[in-house]
PDB file of C-alpha atoms in Angstrom:
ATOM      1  CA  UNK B   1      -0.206 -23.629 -23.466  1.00 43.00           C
ATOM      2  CA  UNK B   2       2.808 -21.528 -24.316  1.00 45.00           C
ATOM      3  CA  UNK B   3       3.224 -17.810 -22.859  1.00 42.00           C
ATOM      4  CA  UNK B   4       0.717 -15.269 -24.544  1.00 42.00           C
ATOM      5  CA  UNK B   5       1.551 -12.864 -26.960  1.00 41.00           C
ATOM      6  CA  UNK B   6       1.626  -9.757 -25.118  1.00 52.00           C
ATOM      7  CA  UNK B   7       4.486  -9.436 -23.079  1.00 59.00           C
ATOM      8  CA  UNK B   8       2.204  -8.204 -19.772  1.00 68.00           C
ATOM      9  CA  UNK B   9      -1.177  -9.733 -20.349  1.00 78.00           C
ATOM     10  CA  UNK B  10      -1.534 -12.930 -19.402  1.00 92.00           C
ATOM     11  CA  UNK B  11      -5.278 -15.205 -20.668  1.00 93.00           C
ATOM     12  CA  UNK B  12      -6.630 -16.983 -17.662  1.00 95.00           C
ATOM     13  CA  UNK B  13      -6.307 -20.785 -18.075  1.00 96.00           C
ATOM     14  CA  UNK B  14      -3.170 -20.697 -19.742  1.00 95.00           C
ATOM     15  CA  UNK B  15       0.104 -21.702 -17.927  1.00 96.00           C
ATOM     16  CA  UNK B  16       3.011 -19.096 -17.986  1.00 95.00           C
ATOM     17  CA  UNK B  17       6.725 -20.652 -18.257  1.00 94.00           C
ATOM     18  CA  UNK B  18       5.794 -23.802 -17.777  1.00 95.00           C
ATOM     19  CA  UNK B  19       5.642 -23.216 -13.921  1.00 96.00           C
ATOM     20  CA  UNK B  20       2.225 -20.717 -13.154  1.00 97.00           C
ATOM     21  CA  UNK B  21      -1.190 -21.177 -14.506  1.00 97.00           C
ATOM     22  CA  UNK B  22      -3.193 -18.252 -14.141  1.00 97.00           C
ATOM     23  CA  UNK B  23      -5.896 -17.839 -12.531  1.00 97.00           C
ATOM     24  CA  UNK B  24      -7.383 -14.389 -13.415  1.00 96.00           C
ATOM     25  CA  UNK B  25      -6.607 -10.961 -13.354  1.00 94.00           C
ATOM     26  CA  UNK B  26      -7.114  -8.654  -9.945  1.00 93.00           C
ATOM     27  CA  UNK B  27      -6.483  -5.647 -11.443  1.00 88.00           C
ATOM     28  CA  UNK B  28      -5.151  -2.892 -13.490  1.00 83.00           C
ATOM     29  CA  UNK B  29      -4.143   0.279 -13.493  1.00 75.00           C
ATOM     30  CA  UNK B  30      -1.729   3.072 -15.694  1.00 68.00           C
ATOM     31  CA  UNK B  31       0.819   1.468 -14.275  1.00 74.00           C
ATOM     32  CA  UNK B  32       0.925  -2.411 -15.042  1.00 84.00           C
ATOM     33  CA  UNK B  33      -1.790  -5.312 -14.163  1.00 91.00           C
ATOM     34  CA  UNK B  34      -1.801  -8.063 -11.334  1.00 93.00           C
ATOM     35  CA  UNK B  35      -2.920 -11.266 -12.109  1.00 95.00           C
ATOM     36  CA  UNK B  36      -3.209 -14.702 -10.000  1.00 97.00           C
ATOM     37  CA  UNK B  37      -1.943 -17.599 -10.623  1.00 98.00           C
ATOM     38  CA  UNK B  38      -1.181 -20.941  -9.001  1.00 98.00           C
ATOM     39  CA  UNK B  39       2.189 -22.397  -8.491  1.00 98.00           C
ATOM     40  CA  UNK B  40       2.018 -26.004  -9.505  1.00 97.00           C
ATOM     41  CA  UNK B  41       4.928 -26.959  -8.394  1.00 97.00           C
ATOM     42  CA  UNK B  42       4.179 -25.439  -4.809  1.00 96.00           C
ATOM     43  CA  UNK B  43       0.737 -25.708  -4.781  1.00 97.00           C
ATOM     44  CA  UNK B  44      -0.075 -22.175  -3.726  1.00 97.00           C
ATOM     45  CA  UNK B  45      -1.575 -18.901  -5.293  1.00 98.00           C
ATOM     46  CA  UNK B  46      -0.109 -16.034  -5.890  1.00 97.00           C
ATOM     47  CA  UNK B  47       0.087 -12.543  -6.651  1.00 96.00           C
ATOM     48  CA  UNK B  48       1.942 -11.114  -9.588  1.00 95.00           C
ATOM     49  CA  UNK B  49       2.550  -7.576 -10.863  1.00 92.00           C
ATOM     50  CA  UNK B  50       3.724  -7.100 -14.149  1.00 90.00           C
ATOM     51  CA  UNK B  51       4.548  -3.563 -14.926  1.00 84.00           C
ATOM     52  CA  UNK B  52       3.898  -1.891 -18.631  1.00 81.00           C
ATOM     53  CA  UNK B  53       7.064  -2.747 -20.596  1.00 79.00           C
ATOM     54  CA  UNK B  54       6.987   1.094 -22.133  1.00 77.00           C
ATOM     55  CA  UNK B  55       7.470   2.421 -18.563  1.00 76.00           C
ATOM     56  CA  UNK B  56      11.246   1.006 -18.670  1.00 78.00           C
ATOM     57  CA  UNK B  57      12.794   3.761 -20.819  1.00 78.00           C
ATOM     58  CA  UNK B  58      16.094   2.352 -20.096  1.00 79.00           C
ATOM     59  CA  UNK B  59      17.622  -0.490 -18.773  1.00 76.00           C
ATOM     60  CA  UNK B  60      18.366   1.388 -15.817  1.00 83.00           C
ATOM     61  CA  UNK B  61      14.836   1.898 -15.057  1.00 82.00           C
ATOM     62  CA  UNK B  62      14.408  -1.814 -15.053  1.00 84.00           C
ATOM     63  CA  UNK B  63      17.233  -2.766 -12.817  1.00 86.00           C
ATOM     64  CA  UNK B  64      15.725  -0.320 -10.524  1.00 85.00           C
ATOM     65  CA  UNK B  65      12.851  -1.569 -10.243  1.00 85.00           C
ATOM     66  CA  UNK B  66      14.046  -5.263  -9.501  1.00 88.00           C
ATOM     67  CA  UNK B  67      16.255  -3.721  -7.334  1.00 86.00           C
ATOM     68  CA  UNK B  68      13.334  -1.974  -5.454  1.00 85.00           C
ATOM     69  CA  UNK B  69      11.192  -5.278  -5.313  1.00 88.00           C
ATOM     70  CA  UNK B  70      13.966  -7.210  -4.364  1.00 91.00           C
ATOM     71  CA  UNK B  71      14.045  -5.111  -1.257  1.00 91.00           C
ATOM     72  CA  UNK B  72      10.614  -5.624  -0.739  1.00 93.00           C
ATOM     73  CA  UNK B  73      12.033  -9.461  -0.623  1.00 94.00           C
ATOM     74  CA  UNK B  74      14.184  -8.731   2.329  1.00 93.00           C
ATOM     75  CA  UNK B  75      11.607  -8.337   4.678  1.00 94.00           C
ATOM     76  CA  UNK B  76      10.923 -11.199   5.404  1.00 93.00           C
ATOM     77  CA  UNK B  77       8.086 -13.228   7.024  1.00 94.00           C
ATOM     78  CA  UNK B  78       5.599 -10.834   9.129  1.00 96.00           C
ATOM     79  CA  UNK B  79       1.988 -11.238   9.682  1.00 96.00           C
ATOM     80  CA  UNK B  80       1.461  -7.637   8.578  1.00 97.00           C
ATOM     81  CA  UNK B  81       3.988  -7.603   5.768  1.00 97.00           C
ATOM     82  CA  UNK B  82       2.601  -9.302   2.019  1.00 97.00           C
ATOM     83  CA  UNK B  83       5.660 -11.282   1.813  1.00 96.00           C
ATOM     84  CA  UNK B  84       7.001 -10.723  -1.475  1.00 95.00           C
ATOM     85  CA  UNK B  85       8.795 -14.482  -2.765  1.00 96.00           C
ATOM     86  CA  UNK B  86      10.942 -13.443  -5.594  1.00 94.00           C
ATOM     87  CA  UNK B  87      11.414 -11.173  -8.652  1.00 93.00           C
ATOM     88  CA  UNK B  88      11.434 -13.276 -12.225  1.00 93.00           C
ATOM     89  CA  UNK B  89      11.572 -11.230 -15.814  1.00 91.00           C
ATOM     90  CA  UNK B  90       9.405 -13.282 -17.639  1.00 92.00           C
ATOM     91  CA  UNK B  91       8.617 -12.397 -21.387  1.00 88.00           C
ATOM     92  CA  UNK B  92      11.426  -9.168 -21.137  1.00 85.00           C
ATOM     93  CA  UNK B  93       9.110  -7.837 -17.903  1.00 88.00           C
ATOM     94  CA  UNK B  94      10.109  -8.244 -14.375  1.00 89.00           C
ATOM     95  CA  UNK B  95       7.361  -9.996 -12.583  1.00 92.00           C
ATOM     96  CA  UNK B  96       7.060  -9.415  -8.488  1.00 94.00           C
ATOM     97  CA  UNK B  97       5.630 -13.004  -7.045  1.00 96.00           C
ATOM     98  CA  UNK B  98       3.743 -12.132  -4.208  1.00 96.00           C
ATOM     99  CA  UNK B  99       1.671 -13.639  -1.426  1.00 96.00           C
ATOM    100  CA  UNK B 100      -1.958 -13.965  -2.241  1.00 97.00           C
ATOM    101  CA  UNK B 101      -4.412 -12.328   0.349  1.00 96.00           C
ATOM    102  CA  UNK B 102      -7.529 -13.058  -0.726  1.00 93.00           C
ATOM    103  CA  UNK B 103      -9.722 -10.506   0.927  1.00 94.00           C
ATOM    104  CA  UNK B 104      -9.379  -7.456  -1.024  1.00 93.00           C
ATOM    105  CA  UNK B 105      -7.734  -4.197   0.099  1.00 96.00           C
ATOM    106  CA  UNK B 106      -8.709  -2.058   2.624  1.00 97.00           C
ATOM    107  CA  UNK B 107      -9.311   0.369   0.217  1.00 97.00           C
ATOM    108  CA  UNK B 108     -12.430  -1.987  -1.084  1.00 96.00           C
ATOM    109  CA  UNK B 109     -13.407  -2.782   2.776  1.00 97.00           C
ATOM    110  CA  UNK B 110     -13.928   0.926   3.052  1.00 97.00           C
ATOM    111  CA  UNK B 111     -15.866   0.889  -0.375  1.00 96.00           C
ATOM    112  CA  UNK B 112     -18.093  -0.907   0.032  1.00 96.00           C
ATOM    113  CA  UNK B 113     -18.922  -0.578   3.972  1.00 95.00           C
ATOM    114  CA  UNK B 114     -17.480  -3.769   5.266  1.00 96.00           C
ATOM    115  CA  UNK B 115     -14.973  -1.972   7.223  1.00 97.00           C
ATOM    116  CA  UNK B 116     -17.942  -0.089   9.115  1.00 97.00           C
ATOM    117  CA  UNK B 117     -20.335  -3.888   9.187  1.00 95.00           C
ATOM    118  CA  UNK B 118     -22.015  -4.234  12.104  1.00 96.00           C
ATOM    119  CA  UNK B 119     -22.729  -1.790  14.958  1.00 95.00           C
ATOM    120  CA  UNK B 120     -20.481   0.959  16.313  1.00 94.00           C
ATOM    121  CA  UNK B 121     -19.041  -0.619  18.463  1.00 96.00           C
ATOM    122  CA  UNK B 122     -18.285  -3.927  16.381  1.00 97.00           C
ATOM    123  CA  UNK B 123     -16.584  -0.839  13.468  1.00 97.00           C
ATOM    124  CA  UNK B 124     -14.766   0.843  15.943  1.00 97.00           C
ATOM    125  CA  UNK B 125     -12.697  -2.344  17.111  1.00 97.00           C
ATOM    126  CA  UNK B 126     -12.347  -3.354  13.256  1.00 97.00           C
ATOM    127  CA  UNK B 127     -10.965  -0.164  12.291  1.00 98.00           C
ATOM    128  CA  UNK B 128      -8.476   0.161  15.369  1.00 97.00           C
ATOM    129  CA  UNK B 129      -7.344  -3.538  15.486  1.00 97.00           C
ATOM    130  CA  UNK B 130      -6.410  -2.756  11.010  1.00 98.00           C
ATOM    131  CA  UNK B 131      -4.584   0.202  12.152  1.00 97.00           C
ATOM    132  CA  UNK B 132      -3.005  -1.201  14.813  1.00 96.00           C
ATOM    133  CA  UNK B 133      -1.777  -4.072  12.511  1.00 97.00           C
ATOM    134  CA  UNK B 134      -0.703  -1.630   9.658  1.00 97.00           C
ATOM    135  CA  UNK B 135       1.321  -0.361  11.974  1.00 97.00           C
ATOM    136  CA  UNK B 136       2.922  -3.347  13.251  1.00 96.00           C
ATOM    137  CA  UNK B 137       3.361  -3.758   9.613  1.00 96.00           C
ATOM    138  CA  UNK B 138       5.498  -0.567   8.339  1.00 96.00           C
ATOM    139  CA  UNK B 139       7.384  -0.621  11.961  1.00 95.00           C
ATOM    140  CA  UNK B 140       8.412  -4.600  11.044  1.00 95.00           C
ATOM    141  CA  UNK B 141       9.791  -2.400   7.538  1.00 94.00           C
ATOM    142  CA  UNK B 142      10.752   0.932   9.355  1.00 94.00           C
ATOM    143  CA  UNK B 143      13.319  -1.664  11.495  1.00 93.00           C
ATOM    144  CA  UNK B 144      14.807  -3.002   8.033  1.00 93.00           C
ATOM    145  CA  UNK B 145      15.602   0.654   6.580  1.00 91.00           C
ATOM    146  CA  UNK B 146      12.468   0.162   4.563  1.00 93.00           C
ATOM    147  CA  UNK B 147      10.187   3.045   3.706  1.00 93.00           C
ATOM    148  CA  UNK B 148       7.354   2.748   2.079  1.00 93.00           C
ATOM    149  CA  UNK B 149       6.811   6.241   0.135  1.00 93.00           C
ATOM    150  CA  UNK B 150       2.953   5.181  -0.770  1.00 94.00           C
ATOM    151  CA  UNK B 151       0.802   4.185   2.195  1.00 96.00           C
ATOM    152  CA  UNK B 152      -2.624   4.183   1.735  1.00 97.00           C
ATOM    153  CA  UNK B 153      -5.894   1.925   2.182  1.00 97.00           C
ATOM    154  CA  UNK B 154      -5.337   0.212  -1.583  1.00 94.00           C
ATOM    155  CA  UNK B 155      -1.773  -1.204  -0.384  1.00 95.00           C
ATOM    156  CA  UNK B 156      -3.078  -2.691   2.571  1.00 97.00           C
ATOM    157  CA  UNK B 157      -4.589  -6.301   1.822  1.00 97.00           C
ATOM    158  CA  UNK B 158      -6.697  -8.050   4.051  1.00 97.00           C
ATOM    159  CA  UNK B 159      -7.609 -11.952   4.505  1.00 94.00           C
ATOM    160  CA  UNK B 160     -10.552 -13.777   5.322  1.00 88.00           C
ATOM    161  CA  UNK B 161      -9.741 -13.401   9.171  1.00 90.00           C
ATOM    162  CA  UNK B 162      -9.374  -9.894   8.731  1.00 90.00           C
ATOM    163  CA  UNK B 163      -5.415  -9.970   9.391  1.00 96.00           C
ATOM    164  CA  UNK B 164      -3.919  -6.540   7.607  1.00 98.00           C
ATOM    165  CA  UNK B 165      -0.897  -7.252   5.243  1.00 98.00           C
ATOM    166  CA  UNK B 166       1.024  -4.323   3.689  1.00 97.00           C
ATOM    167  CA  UNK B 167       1.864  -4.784   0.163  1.00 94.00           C
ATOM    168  CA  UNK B 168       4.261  -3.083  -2.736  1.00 91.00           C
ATOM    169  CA  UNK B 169       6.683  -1.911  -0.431  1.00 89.00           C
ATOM    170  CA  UNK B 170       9.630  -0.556  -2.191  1.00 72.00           C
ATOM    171  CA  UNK B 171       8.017   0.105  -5.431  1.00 70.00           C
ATOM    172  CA  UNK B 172       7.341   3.724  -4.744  1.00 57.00           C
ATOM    173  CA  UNK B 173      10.797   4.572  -5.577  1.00 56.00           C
ATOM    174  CA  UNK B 174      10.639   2.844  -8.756  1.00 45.00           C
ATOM    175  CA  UNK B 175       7.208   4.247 -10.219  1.00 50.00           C
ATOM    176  CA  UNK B 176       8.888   7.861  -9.184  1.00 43.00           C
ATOM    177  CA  UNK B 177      11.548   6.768 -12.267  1.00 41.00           C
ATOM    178  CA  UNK B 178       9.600   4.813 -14.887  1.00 40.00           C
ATOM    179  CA  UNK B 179       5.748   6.783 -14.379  1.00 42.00           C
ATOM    180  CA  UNK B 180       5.780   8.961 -18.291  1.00 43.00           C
ATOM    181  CA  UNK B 181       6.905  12.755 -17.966  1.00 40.00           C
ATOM    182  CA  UNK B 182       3.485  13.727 -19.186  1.00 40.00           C
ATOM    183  CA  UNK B 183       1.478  12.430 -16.376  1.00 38.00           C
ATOM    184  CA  UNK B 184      -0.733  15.293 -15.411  1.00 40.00           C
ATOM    185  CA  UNK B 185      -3.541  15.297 -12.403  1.00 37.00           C
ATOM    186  CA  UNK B 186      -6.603  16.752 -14.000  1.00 36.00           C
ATOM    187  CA  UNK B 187      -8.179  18.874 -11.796  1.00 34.00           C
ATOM    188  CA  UNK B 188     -11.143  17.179 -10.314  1.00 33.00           C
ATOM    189  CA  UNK B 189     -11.074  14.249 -11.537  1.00 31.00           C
ATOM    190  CA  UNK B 190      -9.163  12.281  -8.728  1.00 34.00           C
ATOM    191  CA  UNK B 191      -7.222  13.102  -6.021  1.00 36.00           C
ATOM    192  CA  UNK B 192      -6.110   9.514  -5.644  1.00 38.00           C
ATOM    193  CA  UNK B 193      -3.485   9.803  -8.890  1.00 37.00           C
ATOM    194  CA  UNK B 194      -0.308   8.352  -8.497  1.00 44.00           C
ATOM    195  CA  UNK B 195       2.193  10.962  -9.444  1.00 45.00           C
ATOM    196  CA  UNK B 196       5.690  10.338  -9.405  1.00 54.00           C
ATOM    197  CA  UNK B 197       5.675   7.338  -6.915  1.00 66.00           C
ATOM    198  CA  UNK B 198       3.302   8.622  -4.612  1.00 82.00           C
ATOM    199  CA  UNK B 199      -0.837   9.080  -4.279  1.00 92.00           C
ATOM    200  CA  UNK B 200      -1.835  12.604  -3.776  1.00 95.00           C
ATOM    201  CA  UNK B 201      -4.575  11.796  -1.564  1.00 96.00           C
ATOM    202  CA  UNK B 202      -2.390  10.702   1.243  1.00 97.00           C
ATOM    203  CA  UNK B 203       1.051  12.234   0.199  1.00 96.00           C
ATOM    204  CA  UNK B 204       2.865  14.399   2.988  1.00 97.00           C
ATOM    205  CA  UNK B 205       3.613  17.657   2.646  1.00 97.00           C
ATOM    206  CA  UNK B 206       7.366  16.800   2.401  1.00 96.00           C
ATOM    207  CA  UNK B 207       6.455  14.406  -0.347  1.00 95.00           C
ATOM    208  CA  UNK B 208       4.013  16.835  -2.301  1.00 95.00           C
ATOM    209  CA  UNK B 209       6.957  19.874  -2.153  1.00 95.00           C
ATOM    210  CA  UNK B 210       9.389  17.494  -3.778  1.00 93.00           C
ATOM    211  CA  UNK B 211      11.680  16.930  -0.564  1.00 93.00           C
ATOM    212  CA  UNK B 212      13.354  14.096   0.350  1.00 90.00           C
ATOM    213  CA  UNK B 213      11.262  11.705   2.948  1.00 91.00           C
ATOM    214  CA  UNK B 214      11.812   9.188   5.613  1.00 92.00           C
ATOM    215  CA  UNK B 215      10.092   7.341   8.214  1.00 94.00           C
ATOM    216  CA  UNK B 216       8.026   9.705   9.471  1.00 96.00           C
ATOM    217  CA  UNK B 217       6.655  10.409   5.889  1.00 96.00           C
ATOM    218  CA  UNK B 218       5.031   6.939   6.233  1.00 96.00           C
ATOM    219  CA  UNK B 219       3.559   7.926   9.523  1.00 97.00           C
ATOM    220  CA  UNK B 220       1.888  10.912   8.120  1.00 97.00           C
ATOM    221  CA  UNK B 221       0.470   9.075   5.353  1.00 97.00           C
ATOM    222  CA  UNK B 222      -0.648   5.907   7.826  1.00 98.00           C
ATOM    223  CA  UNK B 223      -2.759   8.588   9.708  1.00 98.00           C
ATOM    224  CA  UNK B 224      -4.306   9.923   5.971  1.00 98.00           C
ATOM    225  CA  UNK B 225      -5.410   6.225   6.185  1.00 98.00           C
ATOM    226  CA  UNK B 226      -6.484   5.715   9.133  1.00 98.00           C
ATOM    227  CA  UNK B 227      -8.422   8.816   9.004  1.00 98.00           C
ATOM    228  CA  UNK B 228      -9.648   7.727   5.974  1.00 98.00           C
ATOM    229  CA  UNK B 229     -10.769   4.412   7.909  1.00 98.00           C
ATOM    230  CA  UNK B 230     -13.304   6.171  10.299  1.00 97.00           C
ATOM    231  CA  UNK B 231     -14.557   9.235   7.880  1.00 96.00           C
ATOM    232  CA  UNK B 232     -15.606   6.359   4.955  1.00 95.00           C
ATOM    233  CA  UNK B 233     -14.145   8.082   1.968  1.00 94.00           C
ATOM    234  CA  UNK B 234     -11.618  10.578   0.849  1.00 95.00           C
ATOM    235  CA  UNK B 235     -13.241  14.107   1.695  1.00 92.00           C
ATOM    236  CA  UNK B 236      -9.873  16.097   1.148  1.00 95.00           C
ATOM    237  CA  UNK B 237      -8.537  17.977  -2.175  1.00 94.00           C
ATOM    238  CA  UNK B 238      -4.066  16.483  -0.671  1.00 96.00           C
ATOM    239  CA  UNK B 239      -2.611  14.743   2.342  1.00 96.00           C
ATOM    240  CA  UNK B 240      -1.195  18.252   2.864  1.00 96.00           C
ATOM    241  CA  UNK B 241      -4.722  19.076   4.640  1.00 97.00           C
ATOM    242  CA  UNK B 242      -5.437  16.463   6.102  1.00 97.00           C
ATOM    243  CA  UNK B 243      -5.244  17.529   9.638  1.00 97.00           C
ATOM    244  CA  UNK B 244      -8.206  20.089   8.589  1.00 97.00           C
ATOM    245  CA  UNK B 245     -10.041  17.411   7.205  1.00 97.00           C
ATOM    246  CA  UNK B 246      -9.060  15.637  10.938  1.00 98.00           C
ATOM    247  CA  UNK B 247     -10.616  18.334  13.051  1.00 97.00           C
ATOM    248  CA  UNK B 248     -13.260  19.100  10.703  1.00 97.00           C
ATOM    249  CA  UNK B 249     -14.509  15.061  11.214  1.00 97.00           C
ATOM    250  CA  UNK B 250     -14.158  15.497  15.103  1.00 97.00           C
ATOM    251  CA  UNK B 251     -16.499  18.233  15.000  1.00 96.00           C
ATOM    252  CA  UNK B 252     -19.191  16.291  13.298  1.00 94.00           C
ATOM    253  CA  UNK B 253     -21.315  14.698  15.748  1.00 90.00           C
ATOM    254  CA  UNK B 254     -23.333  12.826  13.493  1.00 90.00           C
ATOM    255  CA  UNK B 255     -20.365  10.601  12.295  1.00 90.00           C
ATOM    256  CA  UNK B 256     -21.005   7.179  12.110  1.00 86.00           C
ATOM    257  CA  UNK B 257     -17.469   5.784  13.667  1.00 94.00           C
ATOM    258  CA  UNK B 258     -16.712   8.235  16.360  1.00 95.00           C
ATOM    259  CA  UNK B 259     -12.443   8.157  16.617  1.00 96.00           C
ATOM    260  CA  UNK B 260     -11.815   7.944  20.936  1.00 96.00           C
ATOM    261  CA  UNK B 261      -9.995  11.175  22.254  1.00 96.00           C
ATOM    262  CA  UNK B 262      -6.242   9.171  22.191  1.00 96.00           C
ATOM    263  CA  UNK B 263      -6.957   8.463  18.479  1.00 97.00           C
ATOM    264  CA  UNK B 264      -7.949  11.621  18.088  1.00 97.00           C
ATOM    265  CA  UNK B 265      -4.787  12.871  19.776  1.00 97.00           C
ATOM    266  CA  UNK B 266      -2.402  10.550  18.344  1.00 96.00           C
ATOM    267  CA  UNK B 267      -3.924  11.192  14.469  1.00 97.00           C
ATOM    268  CA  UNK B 268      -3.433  15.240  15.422  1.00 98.00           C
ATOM    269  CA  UNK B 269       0.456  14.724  16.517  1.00 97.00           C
ATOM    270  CA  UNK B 270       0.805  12.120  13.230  1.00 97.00           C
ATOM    271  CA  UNK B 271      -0.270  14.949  11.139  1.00 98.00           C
ATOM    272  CA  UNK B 272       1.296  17.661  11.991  1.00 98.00           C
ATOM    273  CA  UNK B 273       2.831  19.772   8.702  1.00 97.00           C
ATOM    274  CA  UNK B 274       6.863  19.503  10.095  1.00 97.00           C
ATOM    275  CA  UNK B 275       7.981  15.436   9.934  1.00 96.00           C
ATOM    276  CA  UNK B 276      10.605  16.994  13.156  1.00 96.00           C
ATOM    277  CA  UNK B 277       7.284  17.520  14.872  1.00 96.00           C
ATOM    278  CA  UNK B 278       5.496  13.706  14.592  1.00 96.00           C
ATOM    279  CA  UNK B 279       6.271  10.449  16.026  1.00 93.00           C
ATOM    280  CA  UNK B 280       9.945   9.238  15.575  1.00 85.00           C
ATOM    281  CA  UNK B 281       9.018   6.011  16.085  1.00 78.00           C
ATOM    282  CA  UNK B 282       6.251   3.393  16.503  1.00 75.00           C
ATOM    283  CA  UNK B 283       7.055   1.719  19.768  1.00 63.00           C
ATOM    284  CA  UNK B 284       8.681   4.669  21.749  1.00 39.00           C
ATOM    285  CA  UNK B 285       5.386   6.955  20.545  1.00 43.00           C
ATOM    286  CA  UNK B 286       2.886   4.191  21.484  1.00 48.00           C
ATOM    287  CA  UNK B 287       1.642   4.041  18.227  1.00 47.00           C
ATOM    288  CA  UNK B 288       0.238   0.768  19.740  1.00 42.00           C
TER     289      UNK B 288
END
């Protein structure tokens, strides 16, 4: 079949440049829209996100955003890391070809409960051994001169064998440039709204007062997540508070997935409001 009409939306069965058939679509958002599709000449599946053509005001914007991807490229092979294969502008859109994990996000693991399956015991070690591999994960990037800008449970993909893979590295920096002017946060409605390249639910306080960020910006929002991992659900109005949300779960008794007293320590000191004041790094701060 030839390539569809629409420039992003892609009808499942068809075959895309003569090279992808697709699969289906894994989701959507304001953003842009990821679809699967097979590589016949490699025989693999894969993941590709197709951004909105109308978010590229210029052609600045889009050479920025290949240029973000394609740093997402240069990572590499990791067992933690989504590898990201190539950037292709297919149809006037640039298209990131990434690897398929076919699990679902953590995000959805936490949704629907399979993160906490099982006894305590059995949820405790699943939620430690997913943070221990994000980590491994953004210090594999942190090492490249790679920051994330936008960690949280939906960019963090997991397989059947429950091995953690960061994804959309890079891209952050991009959606901060091409996300419309008028995007407003309604009150109430969500306090998981991308806004300018970052999710307000898990945002630092550096990122959510408009300074610039670095490493440790990433740490702050990998503890969000992990926090998120053992309270079940988002229970906070910013990342900003987080650490109140933090001791405010350690007080509850009745909580399902207790966090041990180094987690609890190491969350606190991952937290704290100053980026000066948490972990430099993830080996020399036995993040792991």
């Amino acid at each position: 079949m030839n390539a569809p009409t629409s420039p992003t939306v892609w009808a499942t069965g068809e075959t895309v440049d003569g090279r992808y058939r697709v699969i289906g679509e894994l989701g959507r958002g304001g953003m842009g829209v990821v679809h699967r599709v097979r590589h016949l000449a490699w025989g693999i599946d894969m993941a590709v996100k197709s951004s909105r053509p109308e978010l590229f005001r210029s052609p600045g914007d889009q050479e920025l955003f290949v240029r973000e991807a394609e740093a997402w490229v240069s990572l590499g092979l990791h067992p933690n890391v989504c590898a990201c294969h190539y950037v292709r502008m297919i149809g006037g859109v640039p298209r990131v070809f990434a690897e398929y994990v076919d699990g679902g996000s953590l995000a959805e693991w936490i949704g629907d409960g399979r993160l906490h399956a099982g006894d305590p015991r059995q949820a405790l070690a699943r939620v430690l051994d997913t943070a221990v591999q994000a980590a491994r994960g953004l210090e594999h990037a942190h090492g490249r001169d790679l920051v994330h800008q936008d960690v949280k449970p939906a960019n963090i993909l997991l397989d059947g064998t429950g091995a953690a893979k960061i994804t959309d590295f890079g891209l952050a920096r991009s959606k901060a440039t091409t996300a419309p002017a008028d995007l407003q946060v309604t009150p109430g409605a969500s306090v998981l709204v991308p806004v300018g390249g970052m999710t307000v639910g898990y945002a630092s306080p550096e990122q959510l007062a408009g300074e610039p960020v670095g490493r440790r910006s990433d740490v702050y929002s990998f503890a969000v997540s992990v926090l998120e991992m053992f309270t079940g659900g988002v229970h906070w109005a910013a990342g900003s508070v987080a650490g109140l949300a933090l001791e405010e779960y350690l007080a509850d008794p009745s909580n399902p997935v207790a966090a041990p007293p180094e987690v609890a320590h190491l969350l606190r000191r991952c937290l704290r409001q100053r980026p000066a004041h948490r972990p430099p790094r993830w080996r020399t701060s036995r993040m792991y």
